[in-house]
Amino acid sequence: MIEFRSNSEQDYQVDSERITTYLQEIKTDPMGGWFALPQVNRHDELQKIKSCSKEIQSTSKFLVCIGIGGSYLGHRALIEALHPDSRTKILYAGSSLSSRELINVLNVLGDADFSINIISKSGTTIEPAIAFRMLKEKLIQKYGDNYHKRIYATTDSKKGALYEEAVSCGYNRFIVPDNIGGRYSVLSSVGLLPLAVAGIEIDELLAGADLEFQQVIEQQNSPEKLPAAEYATFRHQLLEQNFDVEVLASFEPSLCYFAEWWKQLFGESEGKHRQGIFPAATTYTTDLHSLGQYLQEGRRNIFETILNFQISSLQERELRIPHLSSNLDGLQYLEGRTLDEINRVAMKATIQAHRDGGIPVDELIIPDFSTKSFGALVYFFELSCALSAKLSNINPFDQPGVEAYKKNMFRLLGKPGF
Amino acid sequence: MIEFRSNSEQDYQVDSERITTYLQEIKTDPMGGWFALPQVNRHDELQKIKSCSKEIQSTSKFLVCIGIGGSYLGHRALIEALHPDSRTKILYAGSSLSSRELINVLNVLGDADFSINIISKSGTTIEPAIAFRMLKEKLIQKYGDNYHKRIYATTDSKKGALYEEAVSCGYNRFIVPDNIGGRYSVLSSVGLLPLAVAGIEIDELLAGADLEFQQVIEQQNSPEKLPAAEYATFRHQLLEQNFDVEVLASFEPSLCYFAEWWKQLFGESEGKHRQGIFPAATTYTTDLHSLGQYLQEGRRNIFETILNFQISSLQERELRIPHLSSNLDGLQYLEGRTLDEINRVAMKATIQAHRDGGIPVDELIIPDFSTKSFGALVYFFELSCALSAKLSNINPFDQPGVEAYKKNMFRLLGKPGF
C-alpha cells in the first residue's frame, strides 16, 4: 500500500541479502512480536476490546487514558489524525508530572461519568502510577464499591504491580504482549482499546497493517523492491553522508501527534552508542513561515521525508475558494478552485524548493487519509525503523538510556532501595 | 528577571565590546522596533485594544484569529501556556492550507456568535487570505450589512491590500509596526489584541518585558553580566564546537506552543548561509520516554536549554499524592508529597543524567509561571536571538529563504505575473 519515492539525486541500493537476513532476525527476535501481529492478534482479545469499548461508550462521557511513551503516543496519534466521532471523548493523564496538566484533566472531568484505561506493563512507572492513584481516588468518591467496574487495565498477562492489583480488585484486564515493546505496541490492546472507544474501526486499521505484512511475506526472498527496505536504505545511506537530522513533514496539522509517535519510534530505536539520525517534524505550510527559512538556507545536514496522501475525502474536495465582487485580496485567480488542490500545489512547490536548496527529499505515497491507510503506515514505519537500525548495527528493540534519569530521580526522592 | 545558569563544563566568555556594539546596532536597526517596544507602545493603540477586547468578549463566543508564522505563533504560545479564563474562546485559521483544518473550525463555530481578527501586514499572504475569504463569507451570511463591525484587521498603517479593504469596508484597524518583523511582534498589536480577548492582562505582560528592557539599558555599557548576552554567547560558543542542535526543554506540557514560537524566532533568524543551530523542543517527563533515549545516548551534537520556573501556583503546590490502604503500586514513599515537588526532582535528575551523558545543559531561571514572567521571557529570547545571530555575523531580521516555495507555488497556480 505504502510506496517510497525518491526523486533525489542521492543514489541508494537496497542490499537484498542483508535485508533478507534482517527480516529473519526480526521475525525471530524475542521483541519482534509486532512483525506478525496483524495475523496473530488473538480473536478473543479483539472481541473483548469491542464489547468493552461499547460498554465504555454507553457508561462514560470520558475515558481517561493513563500511560506514558509507547503506552499512549500511538493511539493519541491516530485519534488526533483521524478525528473520529464518538459519544465518549478521550482524555490523557500520566504522561508527565505536571500538576498543571492533571488539574486541567480533573477540571474537564468535573462531575461527568468517566472510566479509566490504565496502560502500564509493570504498574510502577511513576508518571502513570501517580495519575492513576489520583484518578482512582476520584472514581472511588464518585462510584463507591462499584468503582472497579470502570477501570480497564492494560498490563502484563501474569505478573507485576498492576496485574496484581487488577486481579485482586477485579478490574477488566487487557494484555500487553511480552514480545512487543512500547513503541511498537499501538496495534496491540495497548492502542486498540482507546482507539475503539474513540470510534475508530480497529478491523480496518488491522486490515491495513495486514496488507503491508502480506507484502513483506511475499517479497521476503527478493526484498529489493520492498518500500520499507527502500526507505530504510535511503536514510541509512544519507546518514553515512552526514545527513544526521531527518524532518518528517506533512501538510496536515492534525498529524502533529503522529509525528511525535514517529519521533519516539525512530529516536528511541536508533539513538544509541552516540549514533542515530535526530528525528524532527514539521507541519506545512504552517512551518514554511517558521522553520522554513532554516530548511531552505540553513545547515545542510538535514533531509526530509514527506507524507503524501493521494486522495482526499469528498468533503475536502468540495471546499472551494468563494467568489467575491471585489478583488482587494488579489485572490481572483483562485476562485472556484479547491483548497485541497492549492495545498497539493504547495506540496509540489515545497519539494522543489527544498531540493533546489540542497535538501534530499523523499516521499511516502499513501493511498488516502483512511483508517486502513494509517494501519498500513504504522506497520510500514515499524518495519522500516527496525531495518534502519539494523543497517547501523543497532538493536532496534532496547532503550537502555531511559533508565538514567529514573535512577537519579528515585535516589533524590528517597525511594527504598535507591 | 530572567537569569542564565550554566553549570556546564563548557567555558564561555561574554565579549563586552562586541555585545555593546550589537546593542547599539539593534537599537538603530530599521527592524529593531521591538527593542524599545515595552516603552513605546502607543497609549491610544493600547486603549483601543482594551476597549475592542471588551467589545469582542461581549458580542462573541469565538474570536477566529487568522494569521500565519509570526502573526499567530506568539499569542497562541502565551494563551496555551497561561490558559486564561475568558467568555470568548480563541480559534485559529489561515495558518495552513489544510481543508481538514478549516472544515473543523467551521464545524466548531456552528451557529455561535463570532468575530474575526485578521492579522496580515500585506493582506496577500495566501494562507490567511484564503481563510479570511471563507470566514468573511460566513460572517456576511450571518450578520448581513453589519458584518464589518465584527472584523478586526491588524495590518500596515497606510498601505497594502488588507489596509485598503479595511478602510473601504470600515473594519476596526490595528497597526503592525513597520519596524518590527513578524517573529518579534507578539508584544505589539499583533499579539496584544488576541491576548486581551483571551483574558490575559496585557499590562502585566508588557511590565515584565519592560523590566528586561530596563536591565539592558542599565547595563548597556558593561553587558558582561546581562543574562541574554550570556545565553547568546554560551550557545554561540557551543556552535563553534559543532553542537548544532539545541533542544528547548520544559517540564510543562502547556509550553508546547511556546517552544514552537521559540523555534520560529531562532530558526528563522539564524538559519541562513548554510549556518545556524537547528532548534528542536521537548516536553518532560513525557519525552524522557521517547526522545529521551536519543538525548541520553545518541549523537553528541546536541545541547539543551531548560526552562526552570522557580515558584509554582498555590493550587499546584496543594496537589498531593493521596494515601491508599494498599501499597500495590509501590508509591507509599511518596504519600503526602506534592506532584509539583516530584516534577522538580525529575528536573534535577534529568539535568544530571543528560550532563553525565555528555550533553551541555544550561538553565533559564524564571521567577514564576505568571503573565509578567512570560513578558520578560519573550523579551529575553528576542534579545538573545538577535545577539546570537550577530555573533555569527548573520542578520537576525530578514528571512530571504521564505520566498522560495512561494515563487514555485504561484507559478504552479498560474498567479498573474509569475
Coordinates of N, CA, C and O in Angstrom, one line a residue, chain B residues 209-352:
Chain B
A209 N 8.2 42.6 30.2 CA 9.1 42.9 29.2 C 9.9 44.1 29.5 O 11.1 44.2 29.3
D210 N 9.2 45.1 30.1 CA 9.8 46.4 30.4 C 11.0 46.2 31.5 O 12.0 46.8 31.4
L211 N 10.7 45.3 32.4 CA 11.8 45.0 33.4 C 13.1 44.5 32.7 O 14.2 44.9 33.1
E212 N 12.9 43.7 31.7 CA 14.1 43.2 31.0 C 14.7 44.3 30.2 O 15.9 44.4 30.2
F213 N 13.9 45.1 29.6 CA 14.4 46.2 28.8 C 15.2 47.2 29.7 O 16.3 47.6 29.3
Q214 N 14.7 47.5 30.9 CA 15.3 48.4 31.8 C 16.7 47.9 32.2 O 17.7 48.6 32.2
Q215 N 16.8 46.6 32.3 CA 18.0 45.9 32.7 C 19.1 46.1 31.6 O 20.2 46.4 31.9
V216 N 18.6 46.0 30.4 CA 19.5 46.2 29.2 C 20.0 47.6 29.2 O 21.2 47.9 29.0
I217 N 19.1 48.6 29.4 CA 19.5 50.0 29.3 C 20.6 50.3 30.4 O 21.6 50.9 30.2
E218 N 20.3 49.7 31.6 CA 21.2 50.0 32.7 C 22.6 49.4 32.5 O 23.6 49.9 32.9
Q219 N 22.6 48.2 31.8 CA 23.9 47.5 31.7 C 24.5 47.6 30.3 O 25.4 46.8 30.0
Q220 N 24.0 48.5 29.5 CA 24.4 48.5 28.1 C 25.9 48.8 27.9 O 26.5 48.4 26.9
N221 N 26.5 49.5 28.9 CA 27.9 49.8 28.7 C 28.9 48.8 29.4 O 30.1 48.8 29.2
S222 N 28.3 47.9 30.2 CA 29.0 46.8 30.8 C 28.2 45.5 30.8 O 27.7 45.1 31.8
P223 N 27.9 45.0 29.6 CA 26.9 44.0 29.5 C 27.4 42.6 29.7 O 26.7 41.6 29.4
E224 N 28.5 42.4 30.4 CA 29.1 41.0 30.5 C 28.2 40.2 31.5 O 28.2 39.0 31.4
K225 N 27.4 40.8 32.3 CA 26.5 40.1 33.2 C 25.1 40.1 32.7 O 24.2 39.6 33.5
L226 N 24.8 40.6 31.5 CA 23.5 40.6 31.0 C 23.1 39.1 30.7 O 23.7 38.5 29.8
P227 N 22.0 38.6 31.3 CA 21.7 37.1 31.1 C 21.5 36.8 29.6 O 22.0 35.8 29.1
A228 N 20.9 37.7 28.8 CA 20.6 37.5 27.4 C 22.0 37.4 26.6 O 22.1 36.6 25.7
A229 N 22.9 38.2 27.0 CA 24.2 38.1 26.4 C 25.0 36.8 26.8 O 25.7 36.2 26.0
E230 N 24.8 36.4 28.0 CA 25.4 35.1 28.5 C 24.9 34.0 27.7 O 25.6 33.1 27.2
Y231 N 23.5 33.9 27.6 CA 22.9 32.8 26.8 C 23.3 32.8 25.4 O 23.7 31.8 24.8
A232 N 23.3 34.0 24.7 CA 23.7 34.1 23.3 C 25.2 33.7 23.1 O 25.5 32.9 22.2
T233 N 26.0 34.1 24.1 CA 27.5 33.7 24.0 C 27.7 32.2 24.2 O 28.4 31.5 23.4
F234 N 27.0 31.7 25.2 CA 27.1 30.2 25.5 C 26.7 29.4 24.3 O 27.5 28.5 23.9
R235 N 25.6 29.7 23.7 CA 25.1 28.9 22.5 C 26.0 29.1 21.3 O 26.3 28.2 20.5
H236 N 26.5 30.3 21.1 CA 27.4 30.6 20.0 C 28.7 29.8 20.1 O 29.2 29.2 19.2
Q237 N 29.2 29.8 21.4 CA 30.5 29.0 21.6 C 30.3 27.5 21.4 O 31.2 26.8 20.9
L238 N 29.1 27.0 21.8 CA 28.8 25.6 21.6 C 28.7 25.3 20.1 O 29.2 24.3 19.6
L239 N 28.1 26.2 19.3 CA 28.0 26.0 17.9 C 29.4 25.9 17.2 O 29.7 25.1 16.4
E240 N 30.3 26.7 17.7 CA 31.7 26.7 17.2 C 32.4 25.4 17.5 O 33.4 25.0 16.9
Q241 N 31.9 24.7 18.6 CA 32.4 23.3 18.9 C 31.5 22.2 18.3 O 31.5 21.1 18.7
N242 N 30.7 22.6 17.2 CA 29.9 21.7 16.5 C 28.7 21.1 17.2 O 28.2 20.1 16.8
F243 N 28.3 21.8 18.2 CA 27.0 21.4 18.8 C 25.9 22.2 18.0 O 25.7 23.4 18.2
D244 N 25.3 21.6 17.0 CA 24.5 22.3 16.1 C 23.0 22.0 16.2 O 22.2 22.4 15.3
V245 N 22.6 21.3 17.2 CA 21.2 21.1 17.5 C 20.9 21.6 19.0 O 21.6 21.2 19.9
E246 N 20.0 22.5 19.2 CA 19.6 23.0 20.5 C 18.2 22.4 20.8 O 17.3 22.6 20.0
V247 N 18.0 21.8 22.0 CA 16.7 21.4 22.4 C 16.3 22.3 23.5 O 16.9 22.4 24.6
L248 N 15.1 22.9 23.3 CA 14.5 23.7 24.4 C 13.6 22.8 25.2 O 12.6 22.2 24.6
A249 N 13.8 22.6 26.5 CA 13.1 21.6 27.2 C 12.3 22.3 28.4 O 12.9 23.2 29.1
S250 N 11.1 21.8 28.6 CA 10.4 22.3 29.8 C 9.7 21.1 30.4 O 9.6 20.0 29.8
F251 N 9.2 21.3 31.6 CA 8.5 20.2 32.3 C 7.0 20.5 32.4 O 6.4 20.0 33.3
E252 N 6.6 21.3 31.5 CA 5.1 21.7 31.4 C 4.6 21.5 30.0 O 5.0 22.2 29.1
P253 N 3.7 20.5 29.8 CA 3.2 20.2 28.5 C 2.5 21.5 27.9 O 2.5 21.6 26.7
S254 N 2.0 22.4 28.7 CA 1.3 23.5 28.1 C 2.3 24.5 27.4 O 1.9 25.5 26.8
L255 N 3.6 24.2 27.5 CA 4.6 25.1 26.8 C 4.9 24.6 25.4 O 5.8 25.2 24.8
C256 N 4.2 23.7 24.9 CA 4.4 23.1 23.6 C 4.4 24.2 22.5 O 5.3 24.3 21.7
Y257 N 3.4 25.1 22.5 CA 3.3 26.1 21.5 C 4.4 27.2 21.8 O 4.8 27.9 20.8
F258 N 4.7 27.4 23.0 CA 5.8 28.4 23.3 C 7.1 28.0 22.7 O 7.8 28.8 22.1
A259 N 7.3 26.7 22.7 CA 8.5 26.1 22.0 C 8.4 26.3 20.5 O 9.4 26.6 19.8
E260 N 7.2 26.2 20.0 CA 7.1 26.5 18.5 C 7.4 27.9 18.2 O 8.0 28.2 17.2
W261 N 7.0 28.8 19.0 CA 7.3 30.3 18.9 C 8.8 30.5 18.9 O 9.4 31.1 18.1
W262 N 9.5 29.8 19.9 CA 10.9 29.9 20.1 C 11.6 29.3 18.8 O 12.6 29.9 18.4
K263 N 11.1 28.2 18.3 CA 11.7 27.6 17.1 C 11.7 28.5 15.9 O 12.6 28.6 15.2
Q264 N 10.5 29.2 15.8 CA 10.5 30.2 14.6 C 11.5 31.3 14.9 O 12.2 31.7 14.0
L265 N 11.5 31.9 16.1 CA 12.3 33.0 16.4 C 13.8 32.7 16.1 O 14.4 33.4 15.3
F266 N 14.3 31.6 16.6 CA 15.7 31.3 16.4 C 16.0 30.7 15.0 O 16.9 31.0 14.4
G267 N 15.1 29.8 14.6 CA 15.4 29.1 13.3 C 15.3 30.1 12.1 O 16.2 30.0 11.2
E268 N 14.3 31.0 12.1 CA 14.2 31.9 11.0 C 15.2 33.0 11.1 O 15.6 33.6 10.1
S269 N 15.7 33.3 12.3 CA 16.7 34.4 12.5 C 18.1 33.9 12.1 O 18.9 34.6 11.5
E270 N 18.4 32.6 12.4 CA 19.8 32.1 12.3 C 20.0 31.2 11.1 O 21.2 30.9 10.8
G271 N 19.0 30.6 10.6 CA 19.1 29.6 9.6 C 19.4 30.1 8.2 O 18.5 30.1 7.3
K272 N 20.6 30.7 8.0 CA 20.9 31.3 6.7 C 22.3 31.0 6.3 O 23.2 30.7 7.2
H273 N 22.7 31.2 5.0 CA 24.0 31.0 4.6 C 24.6 29.6 5.0 O 25.8 29.5 5.4
R274 N 23.7 28.6 5.0 CA 24.1 27.2 5.4 C 24.7 27.2 6.8 O 25.6 26.4 7.2
Q275 N 24.2 28.1 7.7 CA 24.7 28.2 9.1 C 23.5 28.0 10.0 O 22.3 27.9 9.6
G276 N 23.7 28.1 11.3 CA 22.7 28.2 12.3 C 22.5 26.9 13.1 O 22.8 25.8 12.6
I277 N 22.0 27.1 14.3 CA 21.7 26.0 15.2 C 20.3 25.5 14.9 O 19.4 26.3 14.7
F278 N 20.1 24.2 14.7 CA 18.8 23.7 14.4 C 18.0 23.6 15.7 O 18.4 23.0 16.7
P279 N 16.9 24.3 15.8 CA 16.1 24.4 17.0 C 15.1 23.2 17.1 O 14.3 23.0 16.2
A280 N 15.1 22.5 18.2 CA 14.2 21.5 18.5 C 13.6 21.7 19.9 O 14.1 22.5 20.7
A281 N 12.6 20.9 20.3 CA 12.0 21.1 21.6 C 11.5 19.8 22.2 O 11.1 18.9 21.4
T282 N 11.5 19.7 23.5 CA 11.0 18.5 24.2 C 10.1 19.0 25.4 O 10.3 20.1 25.9
T283 N 9.2 18.1 25.7 CA 8.4 18.3 27.0 C 8.7 17.1 27.9 O 8.6 16.0 27.4
Y284 N 9.1 17.4 29.1 CA 9.4 16.4 30.0 C 8.4 16.3 31.1 O 7.7 17.3 31.4
T285 N 8.3 15.2 31.8 CA 9.0 14.0 31.6 C 8.5 13.2 30.4 O 9.1 12.1 30.1
T286 N 7.4 13.6 29.8 CA 6.8 12.9 28.6 C 7.9 12.4 27.7 O 7.9 11.2 27.4
D287 N 8.7 13.3 27.2 CA 9.6 12.9 26.1 C 10.9 12.1 26.7 O 11.7 11.6 25.9
L288 N 11.0 12.0 28.0 CA 12.1 11.1 28.5 C 11.7 9.7 28.2 O 12.6 8.8 28.2
H289 N 10.5 9.4 27.9 CA 10.0 8.1 27.5 C 9.9 8.0 25.9 O 9.2 7.2 25.4
S290 N 10.6 8.9 25.3 CA 10.5 9.0 23.8 C 11.9 9.4 23.2 O 12.8 8.6 23.1
L291 N 12.0 10.7 23.0 CA 13.4 11.2 22.5 C 14.4 11.1 23.6 O 15.6 11.3 23.3
G292 N 14.0 10.8 24.9 CA 15.0 10.7 26.0 C 16.1 9.8 25.7 O 17.3 10.1 26.0
Q293 N 15.8 8.6 25.1 CA 16.9 7.7 24.8 C 17.9 8.3 23.9 O 19.1 8.2 24.1
Y294 N 17.4 9.0 22.8 CA 18.4 9.7 21.9 C 19.2 10.7 22.7 O 20.4 10.8 22.5
L295 N 18.6 11.5 23.5 CA 19.3 12.6 24.2 C 20.4 11.9 25.1 O 21.5 12.4 25.2
Q296 N 20.0 10.8 25.8 CA 20.9 10.2 26.7 C 22.1 9.6 26.0 O 23.2 9.6 26.5
E297 N 21.9 8.9 24.9 CA 22.9 8.1 24.3 C 23.2 8.3 22.8 O 23.9 7.5 22.2
G298 N 22.5 9.2 22.1 CA 22.6 9.4 20.7 C 23.8 10.2 20.3 O 24.8 10.3 21.1
R299 N 23.8 10.8 19.1 CA 24.9 11.6 18.7 C 25.1 12.8 19.6 O 24.2 13.4 20.1
R300 N 26.4 13.2 19.8 CA 26.7 14.2 20.8 C 26.9 15.6 20.1 O 27.9 16.2 20.2
N301 N 25.9 16.0 19.3 CA 26.0 17.3 18.7 C 24.8 18.2 19.2 O 24.5 19.2 18.6
I302 N 24.3 17.7 20.4 CA 23.1 18.4 20.9 C 23.4 19.1 22.2 O 24.2 18.6 23.0
F303 N 22.9 20.3 22.4 CA 22.9 20.9 23.8 C 21.4 21.2 24.1 O 20.6 21.2 23.3
E304 N 21.2 21.5 25.4 CA 19.9 21.6 25.9 C 19.7 22.8 26.8 O 20.6 23.1 27.6
T305 N 18.6 23.5 26.6 CA 18.3 24.7 27.4 C 17.0 24.4 28.2 O 16.0 24.1 27.5
I306 N 17.1 24.4 29.5 CA 15.9 24.1 30.3 C 15.2 25.3 30.8 O 15.8 26.2 31.4
L307 N 13.9 25.3 30.7 CA 13.1 26.4 31.3 C 12.7 26.0 32.7 O 12.0 25.1 32.9
N308 N 13.3 26.7 33.7 CA 13.2 26.4 35.1 C 12.4 27.5 35.8 O 12.9 28.6 36.1
F309 N 11.1 27.2 36.1 CA 10.2 28.1 36.8 C 10.4 27.9 38.3 O 10.2 26.8 38.8
Q310 N 10.7 29.0 39.0 CA 11.1 28.9 40.4 C 9.9 28.6 41.3 O 10.0 27.7 42.2
I311 N 8.8 29.3 41.2 CA 7.7 29.2 42.2 C 6.4 28.8 41.4 O 6.1 29.4 40.4
S312 N 5.8 27.8 41.9 CA 4.5 27.3 41.3 C 3.3 28.0 42.0 O 3.5 28.6 43.0
S313 N 2.2 27.9 41.4 CA 1.0 28.5 41.9 C 0.5 27.7 43.2 O 0.9 26.6 43.4
L314 N -0.3 28.4 44.0 CA -0.8 27.8 45.2 C -1.5 26.5 44.9 O -1.3 25.5 45.6
Q315 N -2.3 26.5 43.9 CA -3.1 25.3 43.5 C -2.2 24.2 43.2 O -2.4 23.0 43.6
E316 N -1.1 24.4 42.5 CA -0.2 23.3 42.1 C 0.5 22.8 43.4 O 0.8 21.6 43.5
R317 N 0.8 23.7 44.3 CA 1.5 23.3 45.5 C 0.7 22.5 46.5 O 1.1 22.0 47.5
E318 N -0.6 22.4 46.1 CA -1.6 21.7 47.0 C -2.0 20.3 46.5 O -2.6 19.6 47.3
L319 N -1.6 20.0 45.3 CA -2.0 18.7 44.8 C -1.0 17.6 45.3 O 0.1 17.5 44.8
R320 N -1.5 16.8 46.2 CA -0.6 15.8 46.9 C -1.0 14.4 46.5 O -2.1 14.1 46.2
I321 N 0.0 13.5 46.6 CA -0.2 12.1 46.4 C -1.0 11.5 47.5 O -0.6 11.6 48.7
P322 N -2.2 11.0 47.2 CA -3.1 10.5 48.3 C -2.6 9.2 48.9 O -1.9 8.5 48.3
H323 N -3.1 9.1 50.1 CA -2.8 7.8 50.9 C -3.8 6.7 50.4 O -4.9 7.0 50.2
L324 N -3.3 5.5 50.2 CA -4.1 4.4 49.9 C -3.8 3.3 50.9 O -2.7 3.2 51.5
S325 N -4.8 2.5 51.3 CA -4.6 1.5 52.3 C -3.6 0.4 51.8 O -2.8 -0.1 52.6
S326 N -3.7 0.1 50.5 CA -2.7 -0.9 50.0 C -1.5 -0.1 49.4 O -1.6 1.1 49.0
N327 N -0.4 -0.8 49.2 CA 0.7 -0.2 48.5 C 1.1 -1.0 47.3 O 2.3 -1.2 47.0
L328 N 0.1 -1.5 46.6 CA 0.3 -2.4 45.4 C 1.1 -1.7 44.4 O 1.9 -2.3 43.6
D329 N 1.0 -0.3 44.3 CA 1.7 0.4 43.2 C 3.1 0.8 43.7 O 3.8 1.5 43.0
G330 N 3.4 0.6 44.9 CA 4.8 0.9 45.4 C 5.0 2.4 45.6 O 6.2 2.8 45.7
L331 N 4.0 3.2 45.7 CA 4.2 4.6 45.8 C 4.1 5.2 47.2 O 4.0 6.4 47.4
Q332 N 4.0 4.3 48.2 CA 3.8 4.7 49.6 C 4.8 5.8 50.0 O 4.5 6.7 50.8
Y333 N 6.1 5.6 49.5 CA 7.1 6.6 50.0 C 6.9 8.0 49.4 O 7.6 8.9 49.8
L334 N 5.9 8.1 48.5 CA 5.6 9.5 48.0 C 4.3 10.1 48.7 O 4.0 11.3 48.4
E335 N 3.6 9.3 49.5 CA 2.3 9.8 50.0 C 2.5 11.1 50.8 O 3.4 11.3 51.5
G336 N 1.6 12.1 50.5 CA 1.6 13.3 51.2 C 2.5 14.4 50.5 O 2.4 15.6 50.8
R337 N 3.4 13.9 49.6 CA 4.3 14.9 48.9 C 3.5 15.4 47.7 O 2.6 14.8 47.2
T338 N 3.9 16.6 47.3 CA 3.2 17.2 46.2 C 3.7 16.8 44.8 O 4.9 16.5 44.7
L339 N 2.9 16.7 43.8 CA 3.3 16.4 42.5 C 4.3 17.4 42.0 O 5.2 17.0 41.3
D340 N 4.1 18.6 42.4 CA 5.0 19.7 42.0 C 6.4 19.4 42.4 O 7.4 19.6 41.7
E341 N 6.5 19.0 43.7 CA 7.9 18.7 44.2 C 8.5 17.6 43.4 O 9.7 17.6 43.1
I342 N 7.7 16.5 43.1 CA 8.3 15.4 42.3 C 8.7 15.8 40.9 O 9.7 15.4 40.4
N343 N 7.9 16.7 40.3 CA 8.3 17.2 39.0 C 9.6 18.0 39.0 O 10.5 17.9 38.2
R344 N 9.8 18.7 40.2 CA 11.1 19.5 40.3 C 12.3 18.5 40.5 O 13.4 18.8 40.0
V345 N 12.0 17.5 41.3 CA 13.1 16.5 41.4 C 13.4 15.8 40.1 O 14.6 15.6 39.8
A346 N 12.4 15.6 39.3 CA 12.6 15.0 37.9 C 13.5 15.9 37.1 O 14.3 15.5 36.4
M347 N 13.3 17.2 37.3 CA 14.1 18.2 36.5 C 15.6 18.1 36.9 O 16.4 18.0 36.1
K348 N 15.8 18.1 38.2 CA 17.2 17.9 38.7 C 17.8 16.6 38.2 O 19.0 16.6 37.8
A349 N 17.0 15.6 38.3 CA 17.5 14.2 37.9 C 17.9 14.2 36.4 O 18.9 13.6 36.0
T350 N 17.0 14.9 35.6 CA 17.2 14.9 34.2 C 18.5 15.7 33.8 O 19.3 15.3 33.0
I351 N 18.6 16.9 34.4 CA 19.8 17.7 34.1 C 21.1 16.9 34.4 O 22.0 16.9 33.6
Q352 N 21.1 16.2 35.6 CA 22.3 15.5 35.9 C 22.5 14.3 35.0 O 23.6 14.1 34.5

